[in-house]
XYZ file of C-alpha atoms in Angstrom:
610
model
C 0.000 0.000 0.000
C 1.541 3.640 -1.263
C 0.267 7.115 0.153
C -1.452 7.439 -3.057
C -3.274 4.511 -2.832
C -5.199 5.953 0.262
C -7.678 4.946 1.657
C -8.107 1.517 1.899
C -10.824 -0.146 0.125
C -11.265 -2.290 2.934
C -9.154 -1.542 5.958
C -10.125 -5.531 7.686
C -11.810 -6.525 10.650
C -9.327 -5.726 13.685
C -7.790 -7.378 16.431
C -9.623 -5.613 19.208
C -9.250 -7.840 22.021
C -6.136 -5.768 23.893
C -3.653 -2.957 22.665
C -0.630 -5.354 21.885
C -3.154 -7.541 20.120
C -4.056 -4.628 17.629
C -0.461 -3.573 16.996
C 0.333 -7.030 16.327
C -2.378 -7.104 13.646
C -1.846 -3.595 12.062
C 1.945 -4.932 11.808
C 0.731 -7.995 9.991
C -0.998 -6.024 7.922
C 2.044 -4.072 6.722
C 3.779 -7.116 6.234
C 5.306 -6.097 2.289
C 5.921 -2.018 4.128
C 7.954 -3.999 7.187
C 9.801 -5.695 4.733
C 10.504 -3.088 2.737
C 11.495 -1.063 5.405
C 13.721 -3.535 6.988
C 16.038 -3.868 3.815
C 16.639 -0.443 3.533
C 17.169 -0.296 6.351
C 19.768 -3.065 6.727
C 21.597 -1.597 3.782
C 22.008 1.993 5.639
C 22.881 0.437 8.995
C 25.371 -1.901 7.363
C 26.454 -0.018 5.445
C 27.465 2.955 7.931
C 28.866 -0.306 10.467
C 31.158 -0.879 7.747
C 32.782 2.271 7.094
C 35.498 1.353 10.749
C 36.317 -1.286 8.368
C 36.968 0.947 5.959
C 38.660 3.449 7.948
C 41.217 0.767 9.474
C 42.039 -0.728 6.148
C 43.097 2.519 4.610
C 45.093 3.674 7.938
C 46.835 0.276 7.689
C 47.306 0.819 4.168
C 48.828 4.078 4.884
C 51.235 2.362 7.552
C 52.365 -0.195 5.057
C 52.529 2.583 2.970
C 50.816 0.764 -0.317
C 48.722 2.821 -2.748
C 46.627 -0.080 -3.802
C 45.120 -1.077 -0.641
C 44.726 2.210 -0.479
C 43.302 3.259 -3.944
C 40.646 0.079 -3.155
C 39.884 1.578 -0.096
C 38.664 4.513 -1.090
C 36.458 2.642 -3.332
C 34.980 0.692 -0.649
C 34.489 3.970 1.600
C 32.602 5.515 -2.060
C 30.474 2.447 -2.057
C 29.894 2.222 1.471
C 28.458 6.098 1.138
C 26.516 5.254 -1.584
C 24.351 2.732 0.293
C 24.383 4.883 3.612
C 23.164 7.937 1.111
C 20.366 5.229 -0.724
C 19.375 3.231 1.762
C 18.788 6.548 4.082
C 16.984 8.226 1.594
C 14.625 4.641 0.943
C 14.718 3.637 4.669
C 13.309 7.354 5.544
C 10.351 7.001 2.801
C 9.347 3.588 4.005
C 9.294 4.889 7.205
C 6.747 7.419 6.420
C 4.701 5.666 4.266
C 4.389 2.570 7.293
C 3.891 5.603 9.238
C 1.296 7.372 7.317
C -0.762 3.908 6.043
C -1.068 2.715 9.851
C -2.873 5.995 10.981
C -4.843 5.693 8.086
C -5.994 2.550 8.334
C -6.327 3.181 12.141
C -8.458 6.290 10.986
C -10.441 4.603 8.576
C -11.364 1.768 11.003
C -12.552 4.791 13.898
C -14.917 6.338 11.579
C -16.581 3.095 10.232
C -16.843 1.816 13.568
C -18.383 5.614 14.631
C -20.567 5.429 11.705
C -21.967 2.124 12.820
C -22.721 2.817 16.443
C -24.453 6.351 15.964
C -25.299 8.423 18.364
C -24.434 5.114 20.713
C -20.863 5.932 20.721
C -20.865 8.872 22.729
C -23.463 7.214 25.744
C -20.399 4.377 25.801
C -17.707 6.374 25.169
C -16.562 10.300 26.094
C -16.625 12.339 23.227
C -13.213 13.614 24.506
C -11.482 9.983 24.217
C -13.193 9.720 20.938
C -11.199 13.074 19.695
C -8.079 11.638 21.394
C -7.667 8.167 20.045
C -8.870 9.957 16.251
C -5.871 12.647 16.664
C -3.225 11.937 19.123
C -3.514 8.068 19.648
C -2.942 7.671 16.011
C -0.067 9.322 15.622
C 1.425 7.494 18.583
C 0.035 3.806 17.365
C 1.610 4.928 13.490
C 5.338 5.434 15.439
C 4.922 2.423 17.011
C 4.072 0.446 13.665
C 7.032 2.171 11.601
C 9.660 2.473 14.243
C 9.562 -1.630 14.314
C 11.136 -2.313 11.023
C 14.098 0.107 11.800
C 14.512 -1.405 15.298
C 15.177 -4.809 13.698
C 17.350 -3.849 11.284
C 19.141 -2.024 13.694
C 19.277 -4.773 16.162
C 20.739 -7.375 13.194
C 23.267 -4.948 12.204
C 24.662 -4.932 15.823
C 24.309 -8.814 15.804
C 26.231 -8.696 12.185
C 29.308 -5.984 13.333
C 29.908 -8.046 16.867
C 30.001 -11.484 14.721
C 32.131 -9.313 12.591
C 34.629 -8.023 15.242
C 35.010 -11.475 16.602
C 35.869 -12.756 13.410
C 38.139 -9.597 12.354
C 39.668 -9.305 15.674
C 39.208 -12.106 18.485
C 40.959 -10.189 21.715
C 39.178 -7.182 21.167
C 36.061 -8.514 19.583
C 35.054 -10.600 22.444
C 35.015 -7.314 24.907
C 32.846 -5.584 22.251
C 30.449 -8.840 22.047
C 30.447 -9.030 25.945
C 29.689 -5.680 26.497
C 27.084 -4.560 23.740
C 24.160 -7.396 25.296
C 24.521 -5.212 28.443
C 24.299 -2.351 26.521
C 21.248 -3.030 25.003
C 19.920 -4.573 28.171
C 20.813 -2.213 30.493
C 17.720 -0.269 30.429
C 15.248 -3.242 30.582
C 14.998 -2.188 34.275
C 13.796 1.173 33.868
C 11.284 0.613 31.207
C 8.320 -0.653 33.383
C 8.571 2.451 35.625
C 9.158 4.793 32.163
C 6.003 3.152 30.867
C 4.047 3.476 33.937
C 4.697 7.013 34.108
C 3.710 7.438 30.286
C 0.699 5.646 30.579
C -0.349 7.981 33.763
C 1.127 11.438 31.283
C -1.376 10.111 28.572
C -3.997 8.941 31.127
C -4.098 12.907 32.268
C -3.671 14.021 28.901
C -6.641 11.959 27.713
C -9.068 13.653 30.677
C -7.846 16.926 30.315
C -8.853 16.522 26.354
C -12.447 15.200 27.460
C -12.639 17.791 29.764
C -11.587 20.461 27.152
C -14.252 19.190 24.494
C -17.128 18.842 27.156
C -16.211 22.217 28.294
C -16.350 23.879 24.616
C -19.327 22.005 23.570
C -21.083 23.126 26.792
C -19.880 26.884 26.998
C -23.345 28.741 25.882
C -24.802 26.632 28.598
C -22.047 27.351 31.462
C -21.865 31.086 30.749
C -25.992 30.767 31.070
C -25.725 29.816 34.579
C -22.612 31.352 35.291
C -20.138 27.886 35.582
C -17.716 28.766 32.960
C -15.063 30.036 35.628
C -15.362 27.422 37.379
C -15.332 25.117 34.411
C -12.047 27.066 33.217
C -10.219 26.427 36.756
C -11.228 22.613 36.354
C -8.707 22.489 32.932
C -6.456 24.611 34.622
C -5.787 22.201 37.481
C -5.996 18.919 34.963
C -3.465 20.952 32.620
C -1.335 21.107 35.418
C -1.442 17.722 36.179
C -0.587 16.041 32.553
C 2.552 19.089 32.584
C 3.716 17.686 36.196
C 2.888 13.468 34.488
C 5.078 14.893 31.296
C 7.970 16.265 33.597
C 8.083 13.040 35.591
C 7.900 10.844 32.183
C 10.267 13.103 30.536
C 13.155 12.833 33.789
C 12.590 8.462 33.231
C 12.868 9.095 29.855
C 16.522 11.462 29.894
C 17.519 9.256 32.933
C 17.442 6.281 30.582
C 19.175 8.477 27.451
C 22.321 9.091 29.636
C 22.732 5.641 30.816
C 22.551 5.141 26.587
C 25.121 7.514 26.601
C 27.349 6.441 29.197
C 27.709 2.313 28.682
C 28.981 2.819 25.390
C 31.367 5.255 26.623
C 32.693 3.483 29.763
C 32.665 -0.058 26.698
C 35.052 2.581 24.337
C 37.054 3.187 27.217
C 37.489 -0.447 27.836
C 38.033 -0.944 24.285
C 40.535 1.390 23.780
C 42.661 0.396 26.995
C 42.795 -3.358 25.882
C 43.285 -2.104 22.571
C 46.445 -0.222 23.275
C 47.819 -3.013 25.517
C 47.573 -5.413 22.442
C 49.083 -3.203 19.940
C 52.209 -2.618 22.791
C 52.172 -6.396 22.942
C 52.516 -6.602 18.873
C 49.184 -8.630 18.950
C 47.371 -6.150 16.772
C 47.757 -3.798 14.626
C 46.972 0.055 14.524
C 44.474 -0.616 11.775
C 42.884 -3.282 13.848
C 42.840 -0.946 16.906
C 41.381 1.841 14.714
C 38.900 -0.155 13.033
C 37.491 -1.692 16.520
C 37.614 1.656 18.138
C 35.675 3.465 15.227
C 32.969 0.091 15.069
C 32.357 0.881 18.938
C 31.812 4.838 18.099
C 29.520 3.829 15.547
C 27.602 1.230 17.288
C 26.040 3.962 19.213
C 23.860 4.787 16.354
C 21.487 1.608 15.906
C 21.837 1.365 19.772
C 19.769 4.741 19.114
C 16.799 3.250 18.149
C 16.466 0.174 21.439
C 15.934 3.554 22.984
C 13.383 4.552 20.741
C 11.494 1.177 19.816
C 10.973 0.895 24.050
C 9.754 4.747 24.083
C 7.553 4.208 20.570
C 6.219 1.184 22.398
C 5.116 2.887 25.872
C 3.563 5.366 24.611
C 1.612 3.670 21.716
C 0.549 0.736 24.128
C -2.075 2.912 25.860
C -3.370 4.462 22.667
C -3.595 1.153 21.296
C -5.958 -0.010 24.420
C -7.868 2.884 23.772
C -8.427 2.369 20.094
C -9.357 -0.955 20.841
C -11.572 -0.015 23.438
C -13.421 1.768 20.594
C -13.099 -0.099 18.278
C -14.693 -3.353 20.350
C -17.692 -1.871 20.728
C -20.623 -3.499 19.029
C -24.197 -2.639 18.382
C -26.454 -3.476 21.316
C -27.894 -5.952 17.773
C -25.704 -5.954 15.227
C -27.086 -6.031 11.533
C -26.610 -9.601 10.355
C -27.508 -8.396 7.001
C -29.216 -11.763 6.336
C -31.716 -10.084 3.855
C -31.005 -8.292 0.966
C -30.197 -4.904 0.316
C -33.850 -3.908 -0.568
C -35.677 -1.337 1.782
C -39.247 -2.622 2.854
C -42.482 -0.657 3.374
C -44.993 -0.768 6.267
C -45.615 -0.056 10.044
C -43.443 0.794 12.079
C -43.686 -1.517 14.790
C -41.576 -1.731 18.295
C -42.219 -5.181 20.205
C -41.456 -4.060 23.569
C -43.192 -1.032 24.069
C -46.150 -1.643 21.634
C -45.848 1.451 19.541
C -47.258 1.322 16.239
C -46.625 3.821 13.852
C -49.123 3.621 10.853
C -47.408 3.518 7.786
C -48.144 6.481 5.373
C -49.268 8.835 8.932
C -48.665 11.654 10.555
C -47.602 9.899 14.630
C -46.853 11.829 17.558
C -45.833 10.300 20.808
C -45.948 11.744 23.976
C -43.125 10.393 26.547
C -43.404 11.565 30.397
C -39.357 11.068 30.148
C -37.056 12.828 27.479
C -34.727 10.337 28.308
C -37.042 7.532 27.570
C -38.490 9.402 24.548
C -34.316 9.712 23.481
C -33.962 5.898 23.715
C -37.028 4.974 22.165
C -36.500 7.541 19.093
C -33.018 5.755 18.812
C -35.124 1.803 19.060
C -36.683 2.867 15.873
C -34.040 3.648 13.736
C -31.844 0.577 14.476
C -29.957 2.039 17.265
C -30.890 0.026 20.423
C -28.671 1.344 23.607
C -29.072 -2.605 24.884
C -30.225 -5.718 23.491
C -33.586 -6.911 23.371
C -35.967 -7.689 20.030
C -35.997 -5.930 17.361
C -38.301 -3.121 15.928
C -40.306 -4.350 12.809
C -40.864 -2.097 9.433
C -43.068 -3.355 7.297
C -43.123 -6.960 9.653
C -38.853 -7.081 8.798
C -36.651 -6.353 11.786
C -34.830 -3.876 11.236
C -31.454 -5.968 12.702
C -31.387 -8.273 9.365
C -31.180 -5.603 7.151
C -27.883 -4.125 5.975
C -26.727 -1.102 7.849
C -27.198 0.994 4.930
C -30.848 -0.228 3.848
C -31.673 0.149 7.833
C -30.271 3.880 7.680
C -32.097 4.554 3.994
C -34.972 3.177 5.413
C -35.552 5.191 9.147
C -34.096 8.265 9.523
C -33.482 9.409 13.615
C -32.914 13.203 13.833
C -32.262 13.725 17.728
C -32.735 16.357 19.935
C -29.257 17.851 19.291
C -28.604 17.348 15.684
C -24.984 18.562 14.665
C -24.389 20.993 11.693
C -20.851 20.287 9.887
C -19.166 23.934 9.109
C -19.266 24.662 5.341
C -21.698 26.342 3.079
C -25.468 26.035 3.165
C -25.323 23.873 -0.100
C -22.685 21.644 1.538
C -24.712 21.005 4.377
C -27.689 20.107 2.111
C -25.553 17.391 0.416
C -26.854 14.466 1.817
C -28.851 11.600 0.335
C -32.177 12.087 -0.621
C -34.842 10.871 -2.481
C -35.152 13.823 -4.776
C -38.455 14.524 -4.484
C -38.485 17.142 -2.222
C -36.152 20.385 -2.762
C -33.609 22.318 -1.030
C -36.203 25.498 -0.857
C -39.326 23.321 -0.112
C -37.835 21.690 2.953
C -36.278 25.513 4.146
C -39.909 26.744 3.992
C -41.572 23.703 5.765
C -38.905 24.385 8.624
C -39.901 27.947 8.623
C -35.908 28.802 8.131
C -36.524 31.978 6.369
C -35.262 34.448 8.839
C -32.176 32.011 9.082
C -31.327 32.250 5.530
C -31.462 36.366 6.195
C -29.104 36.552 8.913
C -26.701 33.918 7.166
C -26.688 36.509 3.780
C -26.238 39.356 6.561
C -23.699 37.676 7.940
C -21.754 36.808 4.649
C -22.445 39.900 2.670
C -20.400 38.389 0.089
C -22.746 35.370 -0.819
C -25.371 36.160 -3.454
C -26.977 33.214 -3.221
C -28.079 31.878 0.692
C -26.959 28.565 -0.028
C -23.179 29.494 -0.655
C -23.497 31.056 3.098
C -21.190 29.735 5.433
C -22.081 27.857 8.763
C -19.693 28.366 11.485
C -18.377 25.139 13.491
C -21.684 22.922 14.547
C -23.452 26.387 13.939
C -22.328 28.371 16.993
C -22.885 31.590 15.346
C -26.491 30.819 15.047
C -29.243 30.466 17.940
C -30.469 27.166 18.746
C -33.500 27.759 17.753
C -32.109 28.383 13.999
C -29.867 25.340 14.509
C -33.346 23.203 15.405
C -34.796 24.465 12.264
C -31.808 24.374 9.811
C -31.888 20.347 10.820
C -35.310 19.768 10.394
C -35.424 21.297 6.708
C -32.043 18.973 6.035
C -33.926 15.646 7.603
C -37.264 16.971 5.748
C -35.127 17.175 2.225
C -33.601 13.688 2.660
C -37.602 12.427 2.427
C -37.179 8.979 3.821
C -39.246 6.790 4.089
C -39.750 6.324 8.077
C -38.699 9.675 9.306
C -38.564 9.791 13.301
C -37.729 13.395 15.329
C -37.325 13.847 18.633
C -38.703 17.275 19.698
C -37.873 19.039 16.203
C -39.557 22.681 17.623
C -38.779 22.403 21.578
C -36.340 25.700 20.774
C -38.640 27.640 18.462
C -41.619 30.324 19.680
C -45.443 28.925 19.656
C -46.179 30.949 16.436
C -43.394 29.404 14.481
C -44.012 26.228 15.670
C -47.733 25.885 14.792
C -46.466 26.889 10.952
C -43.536 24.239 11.137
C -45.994 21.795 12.088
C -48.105 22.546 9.105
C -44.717 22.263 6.720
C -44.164 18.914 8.510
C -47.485 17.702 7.888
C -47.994 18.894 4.377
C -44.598 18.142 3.194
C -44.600 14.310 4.476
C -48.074 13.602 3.237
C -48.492 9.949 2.659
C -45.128 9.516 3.824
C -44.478 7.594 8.255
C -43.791 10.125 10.374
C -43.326 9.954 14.283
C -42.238 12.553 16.234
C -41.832 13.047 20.323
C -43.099 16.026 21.634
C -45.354 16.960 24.320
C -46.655 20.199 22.189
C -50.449 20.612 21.952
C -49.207 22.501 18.554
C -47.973 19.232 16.848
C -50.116 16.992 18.790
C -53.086 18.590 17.464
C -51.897 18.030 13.938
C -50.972 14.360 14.586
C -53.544 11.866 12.858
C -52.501 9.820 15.522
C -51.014 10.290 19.141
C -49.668 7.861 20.962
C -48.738 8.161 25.149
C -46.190 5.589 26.181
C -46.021 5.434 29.864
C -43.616 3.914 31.939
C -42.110 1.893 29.147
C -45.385 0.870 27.496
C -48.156 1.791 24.998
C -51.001 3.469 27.942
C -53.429 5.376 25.135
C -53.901 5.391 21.970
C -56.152 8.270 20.414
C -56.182 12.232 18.858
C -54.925 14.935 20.821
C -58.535 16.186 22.084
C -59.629 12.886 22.954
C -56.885 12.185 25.003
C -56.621 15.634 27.021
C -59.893 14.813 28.180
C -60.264 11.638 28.767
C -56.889 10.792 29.916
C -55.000 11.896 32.762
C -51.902 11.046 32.550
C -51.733 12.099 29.043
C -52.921 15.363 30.498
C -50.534 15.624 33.201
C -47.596 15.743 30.468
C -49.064 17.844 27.603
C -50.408 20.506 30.013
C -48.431 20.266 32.597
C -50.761 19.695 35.275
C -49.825 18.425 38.621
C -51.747 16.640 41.221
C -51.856 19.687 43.729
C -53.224 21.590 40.781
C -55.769 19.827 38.660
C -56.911 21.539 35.657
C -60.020 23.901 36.587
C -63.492 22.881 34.845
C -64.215 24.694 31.540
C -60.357 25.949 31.140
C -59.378 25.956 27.797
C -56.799 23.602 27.098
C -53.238 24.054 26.981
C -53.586 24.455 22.588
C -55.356 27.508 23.225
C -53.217 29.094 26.228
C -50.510 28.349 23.895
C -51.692 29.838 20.523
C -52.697 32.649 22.962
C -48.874 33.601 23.348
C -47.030 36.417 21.274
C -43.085 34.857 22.116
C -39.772 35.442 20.893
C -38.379 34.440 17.631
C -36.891 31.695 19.537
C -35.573 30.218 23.232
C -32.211 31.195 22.669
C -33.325 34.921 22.472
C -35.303 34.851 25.585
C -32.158 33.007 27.402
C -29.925 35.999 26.602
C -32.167 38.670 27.837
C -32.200 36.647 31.068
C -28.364 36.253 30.831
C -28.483 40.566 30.446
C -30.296 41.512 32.776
């Protein structure tokens, strides 16, 4: 696989069960870059090990004062640079491609595996871990993966030059053969408290990002109620805390680089003693002493990197458990995709609770419990938070179909739908049946006073659909957030389309019109939608009360306010110190009644003002 290649038609099913387990299969997985990698980078390694060879022949040859040892060693050192200039140059772009290829594939495998779980993920998982293991665990995981093929070639060229010096040079070889294993080894000690103290430094670093993102998603809601300084000090003091894990990580990590630095010194020193007591004894020459001396210098360098494969390795083993901790987690019912592709027509039908949603009608359910309502919106479009049996569309459970059919078929717009930053048009791009338009679904949502502050606000744009939308629409109130999703769920025109209080941010007035768009615009088309507003329950040609987990009434919105009290209770409010008084009009007409604000978010920051 080449950069250019990118991205993986099919990045495989992953070995989730632990971090090692998941390096170990994005390694195997690179098995042609890892080879590829490791011969260039034997041919650098070897090929800068030999130049003390080198080195030592020509000084000899210089002793002995010939000019064709010489004159051949000088080819030898011009060869030897060619292959430490090539295979540096190769080694260095294998490197980056391992690199680059593992965080994609890592990448690739995140935002299926996001895709498939939904709005899931983020009840299972923070939404601050998410952003971590997508940003900075990959980059840590892709170090790991590329820094393993230069390890090993490192590690056989230090086996290669000791066999070497052994060979070349018995009496000095054996000290260098003795003492490199301890070289190498010496650090084995350290490592479990190095990695410890990573894994805590990335451990705070990971809650400090969670914190971060919950923080910035929440901050029109903390400055509200007046948390956001206190929200602030919390980062502080967990910023503190990964820059006082990093210092202690960083000390383990410089203690262990001078002890890398000083064996091989104290080794040289040894080397050179012996050395020059040999060459006084006659036993070797000063070519021999040079070339030993100059192979110990050098040996330093691949040394390097059992430094740098033990770092790569701490710090990408606790990204790796955190990527697979994602990446193991499953539907609550996993499609089996044991029908076809086709998308079926029908009720909707949910076994546990007993809701039926008519196909081809207008349904409104009316949940005492958002939460509830939340979980139950999500049970209809495939996305169960547990397991249990699945919902039925058109008498087909929605778990045998195909992920993609399920999604084509039900479409689940929550109570906090996200808006991507980009242009108007851009965030219309979505699949849709085509029958309903861009401006059709904008006027059902009643977004017309959105489109005029987005041209206000881009002065530049002729047309409001090449208006840009800030980051998940901060620069707009929730309210036009709440509408500018509806019209995008409205011009998709599925089949099943479910919402989950679509107007709970938007004045009476404006709501009573959007639930005319709704109703008009999905004519003959299954609609449900949670809400407890008289407004859209009014419209509904069919209301349905689920009560503590079950179907309790089934009926129209008039029927039900007065013939059902519980039903009552949630739509108007009502408690049981303060029962509705005889001949009071209902909550519909209190409610049309009202001249409000364009929308909440309005009304929230004249409270914040004053």
């Amino acid at each position: 696989m080449q950069i250019q290649d990118l991205p993986y038609p099919d990045p495989g099913v992953p070995d989730a069960r632990s971090g090692p387990r998941f390096l170990w299969w994005l390694g195997r997985n690179q098995l042609g870059g890892q080879l590829a990698s490791l011969a260039w980078g034997l041919l650098h390694f070897l090929s800068v090990s030999a130049l003390p060879f080198c080195v030592g022949l020509a000084v000899q040859a210089v002793v002995d004062r010939s000019g064709a040892r010489l004159a051949l060693t000088g080819g030898l050192l011009l060869l030897c640079g060619v292959g430490v200039a090539l295979g540096d140059t190769m080694l260095h772009r294998t490197a980056v491609t391992n690199w680059i290829t593992a965080a994609a594939r890592v990448q690739q495998l995140l935002a299926r595996r996001t895709a498939g779980l939904g709005s899931a993920l983020t009840r299972r998982v923070a939404a601050g871990e998410v952003v971590a293991v997508s940003t900075g665990d990959v980059e840590k995981i892709g170090w790991f993966v590329e820094a393993v093929s230069r390890f090993t070639a490192a590690a056989l060229t230090v086996v290669a030059v000791c066999v070497g010096l052994v060979v070349y040079q018995p009496a000095l070889g054996v000290v260098v053969a003795a003492g490199v294993p301890v070289l190498a080894l010496a650090v084995l000690p350290m490592l479990p408290r190095a990695t410890r103290r990573a894994d805590v430094q990335r451990e705070k670093a990971g809650r400090a990002t969670e914190l971060a993102s919950d923080t910035v998603a929440g901050l029109r809601v903390l400055r509200g109620i007046g948390g956001e300084e206190l929200f602030l000090k919390r980062y502080r003091r967990a910023s503190q805390e990964v820059r006082s894990a990093a210092v202690r990580s960083a000390r383990m990590w410089s203690l262990i680089s001078a002890v890398q630095v000083l064996l091989p010194g104290l080794l040289m020193i040894a080397v050179v003693w012996r050395g020059v007591e040999l060459a006084h004894e006659g036993r070797i020459t000063v070519g021999e002493l040079v070339t030993v001396y100059s192979a110990v210098m050098l040996l330093t360098y691949p040394l390097r990197h059992f430094e740098e494969i033990a770092m790569a390795y701490s710090f990408a083993r606790p990204s790796a458990r955190r990527a697979a901790r994602v990446l193991s987690l499953e539907r609550a019912t996993e499609s089996g995709g044991s029908r076809g592709a086709c998308v079926p027509d029908g009720d909707l039908y949910d076994p546990r609770t007993g809701l039926l949603a008519p196909a081809g009608r207008f349904t409104a359910v009316v949940c005492g419990d958002p939460d509830a309502a939340g979980i139950l919106a999500e049970r209809l479009g495939g996305h169960p938070a547990e397991q249990g049996v699945s919902v039925l569309l058109g008498g087909v459970p929605l778990d045998e179909l195909p992920l993609d059919s399920a999604r084509t078929a039900v479409l689940v717009q929550d109570k906090d739908p996200v808006l991507l930053s980009g242009s108007l048009r851009d965030l219309f791009d979505v699949p849709s049946s085509g029958a309903v338009g861009a401006r059709e679904a904008l006027a059902a949502a009643q977004c017309g006073d959105v489109l005029d502050a987005l041209v206000q606000g881009a002065p530049t744009a002729g047309d409001p659909m090449d208006a840009r939308i800030t980051e998940r629409g901060r620069s707009l109130s929730g309210g036009q957030r709440q509408r500018l999703a509806l019209a995008r769920s409205l011009l998709t025109d599925p089949p099943v389309l479910v919402l989950d209080e679509p107007t709970s941010a938007v004045d009476s007035h404006t709501e009573a019109r959007i639930a005319e768009g709704i109703r008009s615009l999905r004519a003959g088309r299954t609609t449900v939608v949670f809400t407890s507003s008289p407004l859209l329950l009014d419209l509904a040609e069919r209301v349905v009360l689920v009560h503590e987990g079950e179907v309790a009434a089934v009926g129209l919105h008039r029927e039900l306010v007065h013939g059902e009290p519980r039903y009552r209770a949630v739509v108007t409010r009502e408690t049981d110190a303060e029962p509705a008084a005889p001949g009071a009009p209902d909550d519909l007409t209190a409610l049309q009644d009202l001249d409000g604000m364009d929308d909440m978010d309005e009304l929230e920051g004249i409270e914040e003002s004053a």
